[in-house]
């Protein structure tokens, strides 16, 4: 096997790997990389059908990447529906995503949270698709405590959290002046909240709510 064949196999492997991704943006990026490698392989090896196919796939990926990147920062793509912690659709959504929530947020106790601590819940929509759930507790003095902040795997490369906490104006409209989230130092959770503008405070992070 010469280096050109190895290049072709690498391109094919990256394309296959891309199809195993649950995050749509990551899928498109990896698929584009795999197709681009295959274009180089086909061009150098004069494999014209493979070249044509992968050129078309590169163009398709570029189109979707531009569209996804635009949506990533477009406020119009997001809406927030405020419900009670006992809302029937909220319960249904949590039922459907129980396994993923347990893996991503093992400290979340659904029964205790929704039937005790929680005072409000917010469903984040992207167009007509539910992409995230945020459950809060009103701690008094204008402070909201995050009890659950969950985003579906497909949208973890996007910005539903940024929209709800910073851009929507929702928290301010509900009388909150700050929001506090559990975020142990140097954890992925801490990095996520830091990217949203939260300031670390021990094992939590705090965001001043914009007016």
Tab-separated table of N, CA and C in Angstrom, residues 96-155:
chain	number	residue	atom	x	y	z
A	96	UNK	N	-37.972	11.288	27.817
A	96	UNK	CA	-37.321	10.889	26.571
A	96	UNK	C	-35.803	11.006	26.641
A	97	UNK	N	-35.297	11.884	27.514
A	97	UNK	CA	-33.860	12.143	27.572
A	97	UNK	C	-33.248	11.729	28.920
A	98	UNK	N	-33.933	10.854	29.626
A	98	UNK	CA	-33.474	10.452	30.954
A	98	UNK	C	-32.049	9.911	30.943
A	99	UNK	N	-31.743	9.022	30.012
A	99	UNK	CA	-30.419	8.393	29.972
A	99	UNK	C	-29.320	9.425	29.748
A	100	UNK	N	-29.531	10.305	28.781
A	100	UNK	CA	-28.508	11.321	28.479
A	100	UNK	C	-28.355	12.313	29.623
A	101	UNK	N	-29.459	12.707	30.253
A	101	UNK	CA	-29.383	13.637	31.383
A	101	UNK	C	-28.628	12.995	32.539
A	102	UNK	N	-28.897	11.718	32.789
A	102	UNK	CA	-28.212	11.011	33.878
A	102	UNK	C	-26.714	10.932	33.621
A	103	UNK	N	-26.323	10.707	32.364
A	103	UNK	CA	-24.901	10.629	32.023
A	103	UNK	C	-24.230	11.991	32.086
A	104	UNK	N	-24.918	13.009	31.598
A	104	UNK	CA	-24.320	14.355	31.551
A	104	UNK	C	-24.379	15.062	32.892
A	105	UNK	N	-25.466	14.814	33.653
A	105	UNK	CA	-25.680	15.521	34.924
A	105	UNK	C	-26.100	14.533	36.004
A	106	UNK	N	-25.169	13.677	36.433
A	106	UNK	CA	-25.521	12.623	37.396
A	106	UNK	C	-26.008	13.148	38.733
A	107	UNK	N	-25.688	14.397	39.070
A	107	UNK	CA	-26.101	14.962	40.358
A	107	UNK	C	-27.564	15.425	40.352
A	108	UNK	N	-28.190	15.459	39.188
A	108	UNK	CA	-29.566	15.940	39.088
A	108	UNK	C	-30.546	14.900	39.626
A	109	UNK	N	-31.314	15.294	40.642
A	109	UNK	CA	-32.346	14.431	41.225
A	109	UNK	C	-33.699	14.968	40.765
A	110	UNK	N	-34.271	14.307	39.795
A	110	UNK	CA	-35.490	14.814	39.161
A	110	UNK	C	-36.645	14.929	40.143
A	111	UNK	N	-36.870	13.910	40.933
A	111	UNK	CA	-38.019	13.904	41.834
A	111	UNK	C	-37.920	15.042	42.854
A	112	UNK	N	-36.772	15.149	43.528
A	112	UNK	CA	-36.600	16.187	44.545
A	112	UNK	C	-36.638	17.590	43.934
A	113	UNK	N	-36.040	17.723	42.748
A	113	UNK	CA	-35.946	19.043	42.123
A	113	UNK	C	-37.300	19.554	41.659
A	114	UNK	N	-37.993	18.760	40.851
A	114	UNK	CA	-39.236	19.232	40.249
A	114	UNK	C	-40.394	19.298	41.236
A	115	UNK	N	-40.335	18.479	42.269
A	115	UNK	CA	-41.435	18.476	43.242
A	115	UNK	C	-41.103	19.222	44.531
A	116	UNK	N	-39.917	19.830	44.569
A	116	UNK	CA	-39.535	20.529	45.786
A	116	UNK	C	-38.829	21.844	45.537
A	117	UNK	N	-37.568	21.774	45.116
A	117	UNK	CA	-36.742	22.979	45.008
A	117	UNK	C	-37.154	23.927	43.889
A	118	UNK	N	-37.519	23.374	42.743
A	118	UNK	CA	-37.736	24.202	41.553
A	118	UNK	C	-38.926	25.141	41.712
A	119	UNK	N	-38.749	26.360	41.221
A	119	UNK	CA	-39.855	27.320	41.220
A	119	UNK	C	-40.306	27.660	39.809
A	120	UNK	N	-39.456	27.422	38.807
A	120	UNK	CA	-39.843	27.677	37.420
A	120	UNK	C	-38.959	26.887	36.463
A	121	UNK	N	-39.480	26.672	35.253
A	121	UNK	CA	-38.730	25.938	34.232
A	121	UNK	C	-38.897	26.643	32.894
A	122	UNK	N	-37.877	26.534	32.060
A	122	UNK	CA	-37.887	27.204	30.760
A	122	UNK	C	-37.477	26.218	29.678
A	123	UNK	N	-38.295	26.112	28.652
A	123	UNK	CA	-38.034	25.231	27.519
A	123	UNK	C	-37.473	26.083	26.386
A	124	UNK	N	-36.261	25.756	25.927
A	124	UNK	CA	-35.615	26.517	24.851
A	124	UNK	C	-35.918	25.826	23.530
A	125	UNK	N	-36.468	26.580	22.590
A	125	UNK	CA	-36.840	26.051	21.279
A	125	UNK	C	-35.949	26.642	20.203
A	126	UNK	N	-35.583	25.818	19.229
A	126	UNK	CA	-34.903	26.295	18.025
A	126	UNK	C	-35.885	26.077	16.887
A	127	UNK	N	-36.478	27.177	16.401
A	127	UNK	CA	-37.635	27.077	15.517
A	127	UNK	C	-38.714	26.285	16.257
A	128	UNK	N	-39.050	25.062	15.817
A	128	UNK	CA	-40.079	24.311	16.530
A	128	UNK	C	-39.519	23.073	17.229
A	129	UNK	N	-38.208	23.007	17.387
A	129	UNK	CA	-37.566	21.859	18.029
A	129	UNK	C	-37.094	22.222	19.440
A	130	UNK	N	-37.410	21.373	20.414
A	130	UNK	CA	-36.931	21.586	21.775
A	130	UNK	C	-35.464	21.204	21.857
A	131	UNK	N	-34.618	22.175	22.259
A	131	UNK	CA	-33.176	21.932	22.272
A	131	UNK	C	-32.581	22.001	23.675
A	132	UNK	N	-33.351	22.500	24.637
A	132	UNK	CA	-32.784	22.601	25.975
A	132	UNK	C	-33.840	22.865	27.035
A	133	UNK	N	-33.461	22.566	28.272
A	133	UNK	CA	-34.320	22.787	29.432
A	133	UNK	C	-33.482	23.462	30.519
A	134	UNK	N	-34.019	24.514	31.108
A	134	UNK	CA	-33.374	25.155	32.254
A	134	UNK	C	-34.400	25.220	33.385
A	135	UNK	N	-34.036	24.645	34.529
A	135	UNK	CA	-34.904	24.658	35.708
A	135	UNK	C	-34.223	25.514	36.775
A	136	UNK	N	-34.984	26.423	37.365
A	136	UNK	CA	-34.421	27.389	38.308
A	136	UNK	C	-35.141	27.353	39.653
A	137	UNK	N	-34.429	27.839	40.661
A	137	UNK	CA	-35.029	28.085	41.973
A	137	UNK	C	-34.834	29.552	42.330
A	138	UNK	N	-35.905	30.187	42.711
A	138	UNK	CA	-35.828	31.574	43.162
A	138	UNK	C	-35.264	31.568	44.589
A	139	UNK	N	-34.006	32.023	44.718
A	139	UNK	CA	-33.339	32.012	46.020
A	139	UNK	C	-33.590	33.280	46.816
A	140	UNK	N	-34.389	34.200	46.264
A	140	UNK	CA	-34.669	35.450	46.949
A	140	UNK	C	-33.617	36.511	46.662
A	141	UNK	N	-33.924	37.747	46.979
A	141	UNK	CA	-33.010	38.882	46.772
A	141	UNK	C	-32.559	38.997	45.318
A	142	UNK	N	-33.420	38.578	44.374
A	142	UNK	CA	-33.109	38.705	42.953
A	142	UNK	C	-32.178	37.646	42.404
A	143	UNK	N	-31.942	36.592	43.156
A	143	UNK	CA	-30.987	35.552	42.728
A	143	UNK	C	-31.717	34.302	42.254
A	144	UNK	N	-31.327	33.808	41.079
A	144	UNK	CA	-31.846	32.551	40.540
A	144	UNK	C	-30.759	31.490	40.638
A	145	UNK	N	-31.127	30.299	41.083
A	145	UNK	CA	-30.197	29.182	41.178
A	145	UNK	C	-30.511	28.156	40.095
A	146	UNK	N	-29.513	27.761	39.340
A	146	UNK	CA	-29.703	26.770	38.275
A	146	UNK	C	-29.732	25.372	38.883
A	147	UNK	N	-30.839	24.670	38.679
A	147	UNK	CA	-30.973	23.295	39.154
A	147	UNK	C	-30.753	22.297	38.026
A	148	UNK	N	-31.098	22.702	36.815
A	148	UNK	CA	-30.880	21.863	35.634
A	148	UNK	C	-30.651	22.770	34.442
A	149	UNK	N	-29.585	22.489	33.709
A	149	UNK	CA	-29.286	23.204	32.465
A	149	UNK	C	-28.875	22.139	31.458
A	150	UNK	N	-29.827	21.708	30.664
A	150	UNK	CA	-29.593	20.574	29.761
A	150	UNK	C	-29.833	20.987	28.320
A	151	UNK	N	-28.904	20.597	27.439
A	151	UNK	CA	-29.025	20.842	26.004
A	151	UNK	C	-28.916	19.498	25.291
A	152	UNK	N	-29.757	19.273	24.315
A	152	UNK	CA	-29.727	18.014	23.577
A	152	UNK	C	-28.411	17.882	22.811
A	153	UNK	N	-27.951	16.642	22.577
A	153	UNK	CA	-26.644	16.442	21.933
A	153	UNK	C	-26.480	17.179	20.609
A	154	UNK	N	-27.527	17.229	19.795
A	154	UNK	CA	-27.418	17.880	18.486
A	154	UNK	C	-27.067	19.352	18.585
A	155	UNK	N	-27.434	20.003	19.705
A	155	UNK	CA	-27.275	21.452	19.807
A	155	UNK	C	-26.214	21.883	20.811
